[in-house]
Every structure is written in structure tokens, then in C-alpha cells.
Amino acid sequence: MDSEQLKVLIYKCKAGQQGAFDQLIALYADRCFGFLYRLSGHRQTAEDLLSELFIKLVEKIGTWDGGSFDNWIFTIAGNLFKDHLRADYRRKKLLQEKAGQLQTGEFAEARNDLEDKLQQALKRLEPEIAELIMMRFYADLSFKEMAERRNEPIGTTLCKMHRGLKKLREIMEVPEKQRPI
Amino acid sequence: MKETSQDIQRILEQFVDAQTAGRMVEDIQRADELMSAAATVKVRDEMVAAIREKVHRRLAARKIRNIRIRIEKFVIAAAAIIIVAVLAEVFFNSQQDVIPVGGALTTLSIWNDTDVSVLKGQVETLSNQMDKVDQTAVQWLDENNGLTVEVDNLEEVALNTEFWKG
């Protein structure tokens, strides 16, 4: 679907057409799910967030200003994930206070059911860099678009991204034993 | 849309030398390849169906809410128009009532007895004058008796001949 067709589709969504929303879900569900899954490492969380994302879209689609829709929708998805992390942190803290013996590490480990190489590598990156990499991969954004979204010079975004991708490559390519500590 | 390797190289060369930029581009490319090679994750079909259903319900709720908002707006506008119209009517009516009544009360002073006696005197004078005119007419007719007889005769001829029928 080219950008003009996508624009028409979004205008139909703005008008509240059910069929248009179905098309939009078909178009973005997998990519948004992949993005949220890779960030959270947990299928159930990713599904909940995906559902929340599309419900939010019904209410917020009218505020889309005609710019890059991918940028817009993945920014909302990223914000939802951050909100989830904050809520999760508060919940864990509360549980720790109540139970006194709950180990956060174990809790996080038990929730993480996507244990492929990439997921393990992403866990070792700073959350900001991991989100940046996911944004580039799933939202298909250019460095220029990402820099604009983050309100920073393109050189800064490129350096952060390079640092993150280099680390990701090292973690994924170099075996555990040979990895520098 | 993502930049090509050449685009990235060009951007990086603005900050670092060509050789370093080349290495950075290579790092980015290799990482991209690793990302693409990683298992793709897909959302379950049941999940998509459930999301669709939730979206449909939310859309229906939004539609009802929009209709309610429109009705509310219309009712408010109609009420505002009616209130303005009623207020305008009340205002204009009160203006019409106040001015003549006020004028009559201030200009006509028939409410005291002295004014009534003046009016009575005027009516009496007029009545006397009319009586005098009557008397003058009767007196003239008496003096010119022949003329009245002639007028009577002419009226009779006119009635009998029916000349007006042609």
C-alpha cells in the first residue's frame, strides 16, 4: 500500500468506517505486535498492549496530522510500553513491600518467554537504545525521521544507533565465553 | 523509508572520516541482517479477531456518543434561539406599552375635576351652536315654502318615471 492509499484509508478511519479499521489492523497488527513483543519479551503483555493500542487508535485517529503514520503509530506503541513499564515497576514495588520476599529478578525471568538470541541481546541493551533499534526495524523509519521524533540532531541519533547495533552484533555473534565483561 | 547504505555513509561522513563512516555502515548493515534473520513474531489470528471486535464495539460507542453530542448541541442552540426570541418579544412589547401609556398619562390631564368642567363647558357651547344652525335651517325653509314643495314634486316624478332604468 503506497502512502496515498494509506492516507485515504486513514481518512476513512477518521470518518469511523469499520471496514477501514479492519484493514488498518490487518496492515499493522503483526508489525506492532513484533515491536511490543521484542520490547517486552512477553507474549501476553504484547497482546494486551496491542489491543490497547488499537482501542486508543479509535479515539486518537482524529489527531493524526498527516505526517508519517508509521512514526505516529509506533510512537503511541512506544509510549504505551513505557506506561506499562512504569505500572509494572509500581506493581512490583508494591508486591515487594507486601510480601517482603518476592525476588524481582525471578519475577522478571518467569515473565520472559521469548528467549531467542535477539531477545537476550536486546535485554542487555539500554532500554532507550533497544526502543530505537526496534523503531528502526519495525516502524521502518529513517534516521532522519527518528531524529525528528526525538528532537535531536541526526548525528546524535546515528551515533546512538550505531553504538546499540554494534553492541547487539557483538552479543549475537560472539559466544558467551569469549564476550568481554 | 529507511536510508540506503550510501545515504547513511554520506550522513556519517559529515561527522567522521570516510573510513570510520564505512566501518559504521558495515556495523549497521550486519546488525540489520541479524535482526532480519531473527525469528519473526506474529500475532495470533484469534487475537486479531478479538481486537477487531473490541474496535467495532468502541466504534459503535463512539458513533452513539457523537450523535448524542450533536443532539445536545442542537438542543442548546434551539433553546438559545427560543430564549432570545422570547426576550426580544418581551422587550419590544414592553416598549410599545410603556410609551403610549406613559404619554397618555402625562399629556392628558382628565383626571382632575377642573379639567372635566372645562370639557363640559366646551360640549355645551358646541351643542348650543348646533341648535342655532338647526333653527336657522327651519326658519329658511319656512320662508321659502315654494321651493320645498318643488323639491318634493321632483322627487315624486323621479320615483314614478324610473328614468334611471334607461
mmCIF file of C-alpha atoms in Angstrom:
data_model
loop_
_atom_site.group_PDB
_atom_site.id
_atom_site.type_symbol
_atom_site.label_atom_id
_atom_site.label_comp_id
_atom_site.label_asym_id
_atom_site.label_seq_id
_atom_site.Cartn_x
_atom_site.Cartn_y
_atom_site.Cartn_z
ATOM 1 C CA MET A 1 0.000 0.000 0.000
ATOM 2 C CA ASP A 2 1.507 3.340 -1.052
ATOM 3 C CA SER A 3 1.369 6.478 1.062
ATOM 4 C CA GLU A 4 -1.610 7.954 -0.834
ATOM 5 C CA GLN A 5 -3.675 4.784 -0.381
ATOM 6 C CA LEU A 6 -2.708 4.755 3.292
ATOM 7 C CA LYS A 7 -3.840 8.377 3.654
ATOM 8 C CA VAL A 8 -7.225 7.539 2.107
ATOM 9 C CA LEU A 9 -7.533 4.574 4.463
ATOM 10 C CA ILE A 10 -6.777 6.749 7.486
ATOM 11 C CA TYR A 11 -9.318 9.380 6.414
ATOM 12 C CA LYS A 12 -11.906 6.587 6.200
ATOM 13 C CA CYS A 13 -10.904 5.524 9.713
ATOM 14 C CA LYS A 14 -11.307 9.117 10.863
ATOM 15 C CA ALA A 15 -14.837 9.016 9.467
ATOM 16 C CA GLY A 16 -15.453 5.945 11.638
ATOM 17 C CA GLN A 17 -15.695 3.306 8.881
ATOM 18 C CA GLN A 18 -15.499 -0.154 10.392
ATOM 19 C CA GLY A 19 -14.037 -1.783 7.279
ATOM 20 C CA ALA A 20 -11.220 0.754 7.151
ATOM 21 C CA PHE A 21 -10.251 -0.053 10.729
ATOM 22 C CA ASP A 22 -10.227 -3.768 9.869
ATOM 23 C CA GLN A 23 -7.803 -3.019 7.041
ATOM 24 C CA LEU A 24 -5.622 -0.913 9.316
ATOM 25 C CA ILE A 25 -5.496 -3.704 11.890
ATOM 26 C CA ALA A 26 -4.547 -6.210 9.188
ATOM 27 C CA LEU A 27 -1.839 -3.844 7.975
ATOM 28 C CA TYR A 28 -0.212 -3.017 11.315
ATOM 29 C CA ALA A 29 -1.076 -5.831 13.764
ATOM 30 C CA ASP A 30 1.983 -8.005 13.057
ATOM 31 C CA ARG A 31 4.497 -5.183 12.950
ATOM 32 C CA CYS A 32 3.174 -3.516 16.097
ATOM 33 C CA PHE A 33 2.971 -6.869 17.835
ATOM 34 C CA GLY A 34 6.588 -7.670 16.881
ATOM 35 C CA PHE A 35 7.682 -4.279 18.180
ATOM 36 C CA LEU A 36 5.871 -4.736 21.507
ATOM 37 C CA TYR A 37 6.892 -8.392 21.803
ATOM 38 C CA ARG A 38 10.565 -7.621 21.293
ATOM 39 C CA LEU A 39 10.425 -4.773 23.795
ATOM 40 C CA SER A 40 8.546 -6.680 26.488
ATOM 41 C CA GLY A 41 9.745 -10.203 25.774
ATOM 42 C CA HIS A 42 6.346 -11.473 26.810
ATOM 43 C CA ARG A 43 3.533 -12.574 24.508
ATOM 44 C CA GLN A 44 0.644 -11.873 26.851
ATOM 45 C CA THR A 45 1.926 -8.368 27.617
ATOM 46 C CA ALA A 46 2.460 -7.667 23.927
ATOM 47 C CA GLU A 47 -1.074 -8.843 23.110
ATOM 48 C CA ASP A 48 -2.593 -6.704 25.861
ATOM 49 C CA LEU A 49 -0.634 -3.684 24.686
ATOM 50 C CA LEU A 50 -1.555 -4.331 21.059
ATOM 51 C CA SER A 51 -5.235 -4.444 21.968
ATOM 52 C CA GLU A 52 -4.846 -1.236 23.970
ATOM 53 C CA LEU A 53 -3.025 0.368 21.038
ATOM 54 C CA PHE A 54 -5.869 -0.200 18.560
ATOM 55 C CA ILE A 55 -8.538 0.872 21.067
ATOM 56 C CA LYS A 56 -6.531 4.032 21.627
ATOM 57 C CA LEU A 57 -6.285 4.482 17.879
ATOM 58 C CA VAL A 58 -10.101 4.684 17.583
ATOM 59 C CA GLU A 59 -10.094 7.635 19.958
ATOM 60 C CA LYS A 60 -6.917 9.324 18.741
ATOM 61 C CA ILE A 61 -7.030 8.833 14.971
ATOM 62 C CA GLY A 62 -8.630 12.262 14.607
ATOM 63 C CA THR A 63 -5.463 13.874 15.974
ATOM 64 C CA TRP A 64 -3.196 12.417 13.266
ATOM 65 C CA ASP A 65 -1.830 15.482 11.488
ATOM 66 C CA GLY A 66 -0.982 13.965 8.102
ATOM 67 C CA GLY A 67 2.723 13.254 8.780
ATOM 68 C CA SER A 68 4.336 9.809 8.782
ATOM 69 C CA PHE A 69 1.654 7.439 10.050
ATOM 70 C CA ASP A 70 4.236 4.742 10.892
ATOM 71 C CA ASN A 71 6.126 7.213 13.031
ATOM 72 C CA TRP A 72 2.876 8.256 14.729
ATOM 73 C CA ILE A 73 1.533 4.775 15.476
ATOM 74 C CA PHE A 74 4.872 3.391 16.697
ATOM 75 C CA THR A 75 5.339 6.425 18.929
ATOM 76 C CA ILE A 76 1.965 5.647 20.557
ATOM 77 C CA ALA A 77 3.005 1.990 20.872
ATOM 78 C CA GLY A 78 6.324 3.032 22.459
ATOM 79 C CA ASN A 79 4.529 5.310 24.923
ATOM 80 C CA LEU A 80 2.120 2.515 25.833
ATOM 81 C CA PHE A 81 5.059 0.251 26.552
ATOM 82 C CA LYS A 82 6.688 2.920 28.745
ATOM 83 C CA ASP A 83 3.408 3.363 30.654
ATOM 84 C CA HIS A 84 3.267 -0.405 31.087
ATOM 85 C CA LEU A 85 6.840 -0.467 32.433
ATOM 86 C CA ARG A 86 6.032 2.263 34.938
ATOM 87 C CA ALA A 87 2.877 0.461 36.074
ATOM 88 C CA ASP A 88 4.807 -2.839 36.246
ATOM 89 C CA TYR A 89 7.545 -1.204 38.330
ATOM 90 C CA ARG A 90 4.964 0.214 40.736
ATOM 91 C CA ARG A 91 3.224 -3.161 40.968
ATOM 92 C CA LYS A 92 6.478 -4.994 41.669
ATOM 93 C CA LYS A 93 7.454 -2.452 44.277
ATOM 94 C CA LEU A 94 4.087 -2.848 45.948
ATOM 95 C CA LEU A 95 4.371 -6.635 45.863
ATOM 96 C CA GLN A 96 7.856 -6.458 47.355
ATOM 97 C CA GLU A 97 6.648 -4.210 50.114
ATOM 98 C CA LYS A 98 3.736 -6.518 50.877
ATOM 99 C CA ALA A 99 5.424 -9.875 50.557
ATOM 100 C CA GLY A 100 8.913 -8.883 51.600
ATOM 101 C CA GLN A 101 10.482 -11.903 49.972
ATOM 102 C CA LEU A 102 9.462 -11.674 46.310
ATOM 103 C CA GLN A 103 12.570 -11.534 44.129
ATOM 104 C CA THR A 104 12.193 -9.122 41.248
ATOM 105 C CA GLY A 105 14.767 -10.987 39.159
ATOM 106 C CA GLU A 106 12.883 -14.234 39.333
ATOM 107 C CA PHE A 107 9.623 -12.493 38.612
ATOM 108 C CA ALA A 108 11.045 -10.854 35.501
ATOM 109 C CA GLU A 109 12.657 -14.087 34.380
ATOM 110 C CA ALA A 110 9.406 -16.011 34.713
ATOM 111 C CA ARG A 111 7.572 -13.450 32.585
ATOM 112 C CA ASN A 112 10.124 -13.570 29.791
ATOM 113 C CA ASP A 113 9.079 -16.312 27.392
ATOM 114 C CA LEU A 114 10.814 -15.141 24.242
ATOM 115 C CA GLU A 115 14.290 -16.416 24.760
ATOM 116 C CA ASP A 116 15.879 -16.332 21.324
ATOM 117 C CA LYS A 117 19.278 -14.791 20.720
ATOM 118 C CA LEU A 118 17.906 -11.452 19.670
ATOM 119 C CA GLN A 119 15.736 -11.183 22.741
ATOM 120 C CA GLN A 120 18.681 -11.993 25.015
ATOM 121 C CA ALA A 121 20.762 -9.388 23.258
ATOM 122 C CA LEU A 122 18.070 -6.746 23.476
ATOM 123 C CA LYS A 123 17.804 -7.315 27.233
ATOM 124 C CA ARG A 124 21.447 -6.338 27.574
ATOM 125 C CA LEU A 125 20.981 -3.001 25.833
ATOM 126 C CA GLU A 126 19.836 0.238 27.408
ATOM 127 C CA PRO A 127 16.019 0.440 27.072
ATOM 128 C CA GLU A 128 16.295 3.693 25.088
ATOM 129 C CA ILE A 129 18.661 2.135 22.563
ATOM 130 C CA ALA A 130 16.592 -1.063 22.350
ATOM 131 C CA GLU A 131 13.494 1.002 21.565
ATOM 132 C CA LEU A 132 15.424 2.959 18.939
ATOM 133 C CA ILE A 133 16.554 -0.239 17.226
ATOM 134 C CA MET A 134 13.049 -1.707 17.336
ATOM 135 C CA MET A 135 11.639 1.520 15.955
ATOM 136 C CA ARG A 136 14.029 1.370 13.012
ATOM 137 C CA PHE A 137 13.332 -2.286 12.358
ATOM 138 C CA TYR A 138 9.546 -2.492 12.836
ATOM 139 C CA ALA A 139 8.430 1.042 12.022
ATOM 140 C CA ASP A 140 10.819 1.168 9.066
ATOM 141 C CA LEU A 141 11.771 4.724 9.993
ATOM 142 C CA SER A 142 14.725 6.566 8.513
ATOM 143 C CA PHE A 143 17.397 8.074 10.782
ATOM 144 C CA LYS A 144 16.097 11.495 9.788
ATOM 145 C CA GLU A 145 12.556 10.650 10.935
ATOM 146 C CA MET A 146 13.819 9.153 14.182
ATOM 147 C CA ALA A 147 15.971 12.213 14.882
ATOM 148 C CA GLU A 148 12.954 14.470 14.271
ATOM 149 C CA ARG A 149 10.796 12.354 16.565
ATOM 150 C CA ARG A 150 13.408 12.555 19.313
ATOM 151 C CA ASN A 151 14.131 16.248 18.759
ATOM 152 C CA GLU A 152 17.843 15.694 18.411
ATOM 153 C CA PRO A 153 20.414 16.181 15.622
ATOM 154 C CA ILE A 154 20.629 13.335 13.128
ATOM 155 C CA GLY A 155 24.311 12.789 14.047
ATOM 156 C CA THR A 156 23.366 12.071 17.657
ATOM 157 C CA THR A 157 20.692 9.562 16.634
ATOM 158 C CA LEU A 158 23.072 7.877 14.213
ATOM 159 C CA CYS A 159 25.805 7.549 16.848
ATOM 160 C CA LYS A 160 23.400 6.102 19.438
ATOM 161 C CA MET A 161 22.018 3.703 16.884
ATOM 162 C CA HIS A 162 25.465 2.648 15.711
ATOM 163 C CA ARG A 163 26.599 2.071 19.300
ATOM 164 C CA GLY A 164 23.499 -0.002 20.002
ATOM 165 C CA LEU A 165 23.630 -2.014 16.798
ATOM 166 C CA LYS A 166 27.351 -2.676 17.241
ATOM 167 C CA LYS A 167 26.745 -3.971 20.749
ATOM 168 C CA LEU A 168 23.842 -6.062 19.507
ATOM 169 C CA ARG A 169 26.041 -7.544 16.814
ATOM 170 C CA GLU A 170 28.800 -8.326 19.305
ATOM 171 C CA ILE A 171 26.402 -10.014 21.705
ATOM 172 C CA MET A 172 24.765 -12.048 18.990
ATOM 173 C CA GLU A 173 27.899 -13.040 17.090
ATOM 174 C CA VAL A 174 30.441 -13.573 19.864
ATOM 175 C CA PRO A 175 29.865 -16.692 22.001
ATOM 176 C CA GLU A 176 29.110 -16.097 25.716
ATOM 177 C CA LYS A 177 32.519 -17.332 26.941
ATOM 178 C CA GLN A 178 34.516 -15.053 24.635
ATOM 179 C CA ARG A 179 32.409 -11.964 25.398
ATOM 180 C CA PRO A 180 34.297 -9.157 27.209
ATOM 181 C CA ILE A 181 32.919 -8.483 30.709
ATOM 182 C CA MET B 1 11.511 4.970 4.495
ATOM 183 C CA LYS B 2 14.934 3.847 5.640
ATOM 184 C CA GLU B 3 18.023 5.400 4.103
ATOM 185 C CA THR B 4 20.235 3.280 1.869
ATOM 186 C CA SER B 5 23.795 2.410 2.918
ATOM 187 C CA GLN B 6 25.061 5.163 0.608
ATOM 188 C CA ASP B 7 22.760 7.700 2.267
ATOM 189 C CA ILE B 8 23.963 6.647 5.726
ATOM 190 C CA GLN B 9 27.596 6.799 4.585
ATOM 191 C CA ARG B 10 27.008 10.328 3.255
ATOM 192 C CA ILE B 11 25.401 11.474 6.520
ATOM 193 C CA LEU B 12 28.137 9.897 8.648
ATOM 194 C CA GLU B 13 30.894 11.475 6.567
ATOM 195 C CA GLN B 14 29.647 14.847 7.798
ATOM 196 C CA PHE B 15 30.824 13.871 11.297
ATOM 197 C CA VAL B 16 33.635 11.324 10.853
ATOM 198 C CA ASP B 17 36.216 10.419 8.197
ATOM 199 C CA ALA B 18 35.253 8.196 5.274
ATOM 200 C CA GLN B 19 36.997 5.091 6.654
ATOM 201 C CA THR B 20 35.255 5.279 10.048
ATOM 202 C CA ALA B 21 31.952 6.009 8.314
ATOM 203 C CA GLY B 22 32.450 2.902 6.179
ATOM 204 C CA ARG B 23 33.027 0.760 9.283
ATOM 205 C CA MET B 24 29.958 2.209 10.984
ATOM 206 C CA VAL B 25 27.817 1.484 7.930
ATOM 207 C CA GLU B 26 29.116 -2.083 7.941
ATOM 208 C CA ASP B 27 28.174 -2.476 11.617
ATOM 209 C CA ILE B 28 24.680 -1.147 10.945
ATOM 210 C CA GLN B 29 24.227 -3.388 7.913
ATOM 211 C CA ARG B 30 25.360 -6.515 9.759
ATOM 212 C CA ALA B 31 23.075 -5.742 12.707
ATOM 213 C CA ASP B 32 20.177 -5.205 10.318
ATOM 214 C CA GLU B 33 20.871 -8.615 8.777
ATOM 215 C CA LEU B 34 20.927 -10.250 12.221
ATOM 216 C CA MET B 35 17.629 -8.589 13.090
ATOM 217 C CA SER B 36 16.026 -9.791 9.868
ATOM 218 C CA ALA B 37 17.340 -13.310 10.411
ATOM 219 C CA ALA B 38 15.858 -13.488 13.917
ATOM 220 C CA ALA B 39 12.585 -15.325 14.303
ATOM 221 C CA THR B 40 9.701 -13.195 13.161
ATOM 222 C CA VAL B 41 6.959 -12.925 15.696
ATOM 223 C CA LYS B 42 3.361 -12.890 14.572
ATOM 224 C CA VAL B 43 0.212 -12.119 16.422
ATOM 225 C CA ARG B 44 -2.298 -14.981 16.786
ATOM 226 C CA ASP B 45 -5.333 -14.880 14.474
ATOM 227 C CA GLU B 46 -7.716 -15.223 17.450
ATOM 228 C CA MET B 47 -6.073 -12.206 18.996
ATOM 229 C CA VAL B 48 -6.563 -10.167 15.813
ATOM 230 C CA ALA B 49 -10.234 -11.204 15.725
ATOM 231 C CA ALA B 50 -10.661 -10.206 19.375
ATOM 232 C CA ILE B 51 -9.029 -6.834 18.728
ATOM 233 C CA ARG B 52 -11.290 -6.290 15.718
ATOM 234 C CA GLU B 53 -14.341 -6.990 17.841
ATOM 235 C CA LYS B 54 -13.195 -4.596 20.562
ATOM 236 C CA VAL B 55 -12.543 -1.904 17.951
ATOM 237 C CA HIS B 56 -16.017 -2.424 16.442
ATOM 238 C CA ARG B 57 -17.627 -2.061 19.863
ATOM 239 C CA ARG B 58 -15.614 1.088 20.545
ATOM 240 C CA LEU B 59 -16.574 2.499 17.134
ATOM 241 C CA ALA B 60 -20.266 1.878 17.827
ATOM 242 C CA ALA B 61 -19.933 3.576 21.205
ATOM 243 C CA ARG B 62 -18.138 6.499 19.546
ATOM 244 C CA LYS B 63 -20.916 6.814 16.974
ATOM 245 C CA ILE B 64 -23.599 6.911 19.671
ATOM 246 C CA ARG B 65 -21.569 9.428 21.654
ATOM 247 C CA ASN B 66 -21.164 11.643 18.569
ATOM 248 C CA ILE B 67 -24.899 11.520 17.845
ATOM 249 C CA ARG B 68 -25.655 12.443 21.463
ATOM 250 C CA ILE B 69 -23.203 15.335 21.316
ATOM 251 C CA ARG B 70 -24.829 16.579 18.076
ATOM 252 C CA ILE B 71 -28.315 16.349 19.588
ATOM 253 C CA GLU B 72 -27.141 18.176 22.693
ATOM 254 C CA LYS B 73 -25.575 20.907 20.593
ATOM 255 C CA PHE B 74 -28.753 21.235 18.512
ATOM 256 C CA VAL B 75 -30.965 21.404 21.610
ATOM 257 C CA ILE B 76 -28.719 24.013 23.197
ATOM 258 C CA ALA B 77 -28.728 26.103 20.007
ATOM 259 C CA ALA B 78 -32.524 25.802 19.646
ATOM 260 C CA ALA B 79 -33.035 26.721 23.302
ATOM 261 C CA ALA B 80 -30.759 29.731 22.896
ATOM 262 C CA ILE B 81 -32.718 30.883 19.826
ATOM 263 C CA ILE B 82 -36.060 30.470 21.635
ATOM 264 C CA ILE B 83 -34.821 32.332 24.698
ATOM 265 C CA VAL B 84 -33.504 35.196 22.558
ATOM 266 C CA ALA B 85 -36.774 35.347 20.592
ATOM 267 C CA VAL B 86 -38.887 35.373 23.760
ATOM 268 C CA LEU B 87 -36.701 38.010 25.366
ATOM 269 C CA ALA B 88 -36.856 40.143 22.214
ATOM 270 C CA GLU B 89 -40.649 39.886 22.085
ATOM 271 C CA VAL B 90 -40.993 40.753 25.753
ATOM 272 C CA PHE B 91 -38.656 43.687 25.319
ATOM 273 C CA PHE B 92 -40.460 45.119 22.259
ATOM 274 C CA ASN B 93 -43.908 44.598 23.780
ATOM 275 C CA SER B 94 -42.897 46.360 26.928
ATOM 276 C CA GLN B 95 -41.512 49.223 24.840
ATOM 277 C CA GLN B 96 -44.873 49.573 22.996
ATOM 278 C CA ASP B 97 -46.869 49.510 26.229
ATOM 279 C CA VAL B 98 -44.762 51.903 28.164
ATOM 280 C CA ILE B 99 -44.513 54.745 25.666
ATOM 281 C CA PRO B 100 -48.247 55.423 24.806
ATOM 282 C CA VAL B 101 -49.494 54.782 28.299
ATOM 283 C CA GLY B 102 -46.840 56.985 29.761
ATOM 284 C CA GLY B 103 -47.555 59.625 27.117
ATOM 285 C CA ALA B 104 -51.300 59.491 27.727
ATOM 286 C CA LEU B 105 -50.862 59.762 31.427
ATOM 287 C CA THR B 106 -48.552 62.700 31.172
ATOM 288 C CA THR B 107 -50.220 64.619 28.305
ATOM 289 C CA LEU B 108 -53.917 64.105 29.102
ATOM 290 C CA SER B 109 -54.959 65.562 32.395
ATOM 291 C CA ILE B 110 -58.560 64.401 32.535
ATOM 292 C CA TRP B 111 -58.171 63.067 35.982
ATOM 293 C CA ASN B 112 -58.917 66.213 37.921
ATOM 294 C CA ASP B 113 -62.359 67.870 38.289
ATOM 295 C CA THR B 114 -61.432 71.300 36.966
ATOM 296 C CA ASP B 115 -60.474 69.810 33.590
ATOM 297 C CA VAL B 116 -63.792 67.893 33.429
ATOM 298 C CA SER B 117 -65.780 71.103 33.986
ATOM 299 C CA VAL B 118 -63.853 72.806 31.191
ATOM 300 C CA LEU B 119 -64.721 69.936 28.872
ATOM 301 C CA LYS B 120 -68.365 70.080 29.927
ATOM 302 C CA GLY B 121 -68.479 73.788 29.128
ATOM 303 C CA GLN B 122 -66.996 73.150 25.679
ATOM 304 C CA VAL B 123 -69.543 70.379 24.936
ATOM 305 C CA GLU B 124 -72.375 72.717 25.996
ATOM 306 C CA THR B 125 -71.161 75.513 23.714
ATOM 307 C CA LEU B 126 -70.972 73.097 20.763
ATOM 308 C CA SER B 127 -74.497 71.835 21.475
ATOM 309 C CA ASN B 128 -75.873 75.399 21.527
ATOM 310 C CA GLN B 129 -74.179 76.203 18.246
ATOM 311 C CA MET B 130 -75.740 73.086 16.592
ATOM 312 C CA ASP B 131 -79.200 74.075 17.864
ATOM 313 C CA LYS B 132 -78.758 77.520 16.356
ATOM 314 C CA VAL B 133 -77.837 76.004 12.970
ATOM 315 C CA ASP B 134 -80.953 73.797 13.101
ATOM 316 C CA GLN B 135 -83.195 76.763 13.894
ATOM 317 C CA THR B 136 -81.713 78.808 11.049
ATOM 318 C CA ALA B 137 -82.386 75.976 8.585
ATOM 319 C CA VAL B 138 -86.007 75.521 9.695
ATOM 320 C CA GLN B 139 -86.558 79.263 9.528
ATOM 321 C CA TRP B 140 -85.152 79.420 5.943
ATOM 322 C CA LEU B 141 -87.368 76.553 4.826
ATOM 323 C CA ASP B 142 -90.427 78.270 6.299
ATOM 324 C CA GLU B 143 -89.571 81.458 4.449
ATOM 325 C CA ASN B 144 -89.065 79.615 1.136
ATOM 326 C CA ASN B 145 -92.041 77.216 1.256
ATOM 327 C CA GLY B 146 -92.465 77.052 -2.545
ATOM 328 C CA LEU B 147 -89.042 75.613 -3.045
ATOM 329 C CA THR B 148 -89.613 72.702 -0.636
ATOM 330 C CA VAL B 149 -92.864 71.824 -2.470
ATOM 331 C CA GLU B 150 -90.996 71.855 -5.756
ATOM 332 C CA VAL B 151 -88.290 69.592 -4.388
ATOM 333 C CA ASP B 152 -90.966 67.160 -3.155
ATOM 334 C CA ASN B 153 -92.630 67.147 -6.618
ATOM 335 C CA LEU B 154 -89.326 66.462 -8.380
ATOM 336 C CA GLU B 155 -88.625 63.529 -6.045
ATOM 337 C CA GLU B 156 -92.036 62.025 -6.776
ATOM 338 C CA VAL B 157 -91.565 62.383 -10.594
ATOM 339 C CA ALA B 158 -88.190 60.728 -10.309
ATOM 340 C CA LEU B 159 -89.579 57.771 -8.367
ATOM 341 C CA ASN B 160 -92.569 57.253 -10.699
ATOM 342 C CA THR B 161 -90.879 57.541 -14.066
ATOM 343 C CA GLU B 162 -87.982 55.189 -13.216
ATOM 344 C CA PHE B 163 -85.858 57.214 -15.668
ATOM 345 C CA TRP B 164 -82.715 55.648 -14.213
ATOM 346 C CA LYS B 165 -83.517 52.276 -15.788
ATOM 347 C CA GLY B 166 -82.770 53.769 -19.234
#
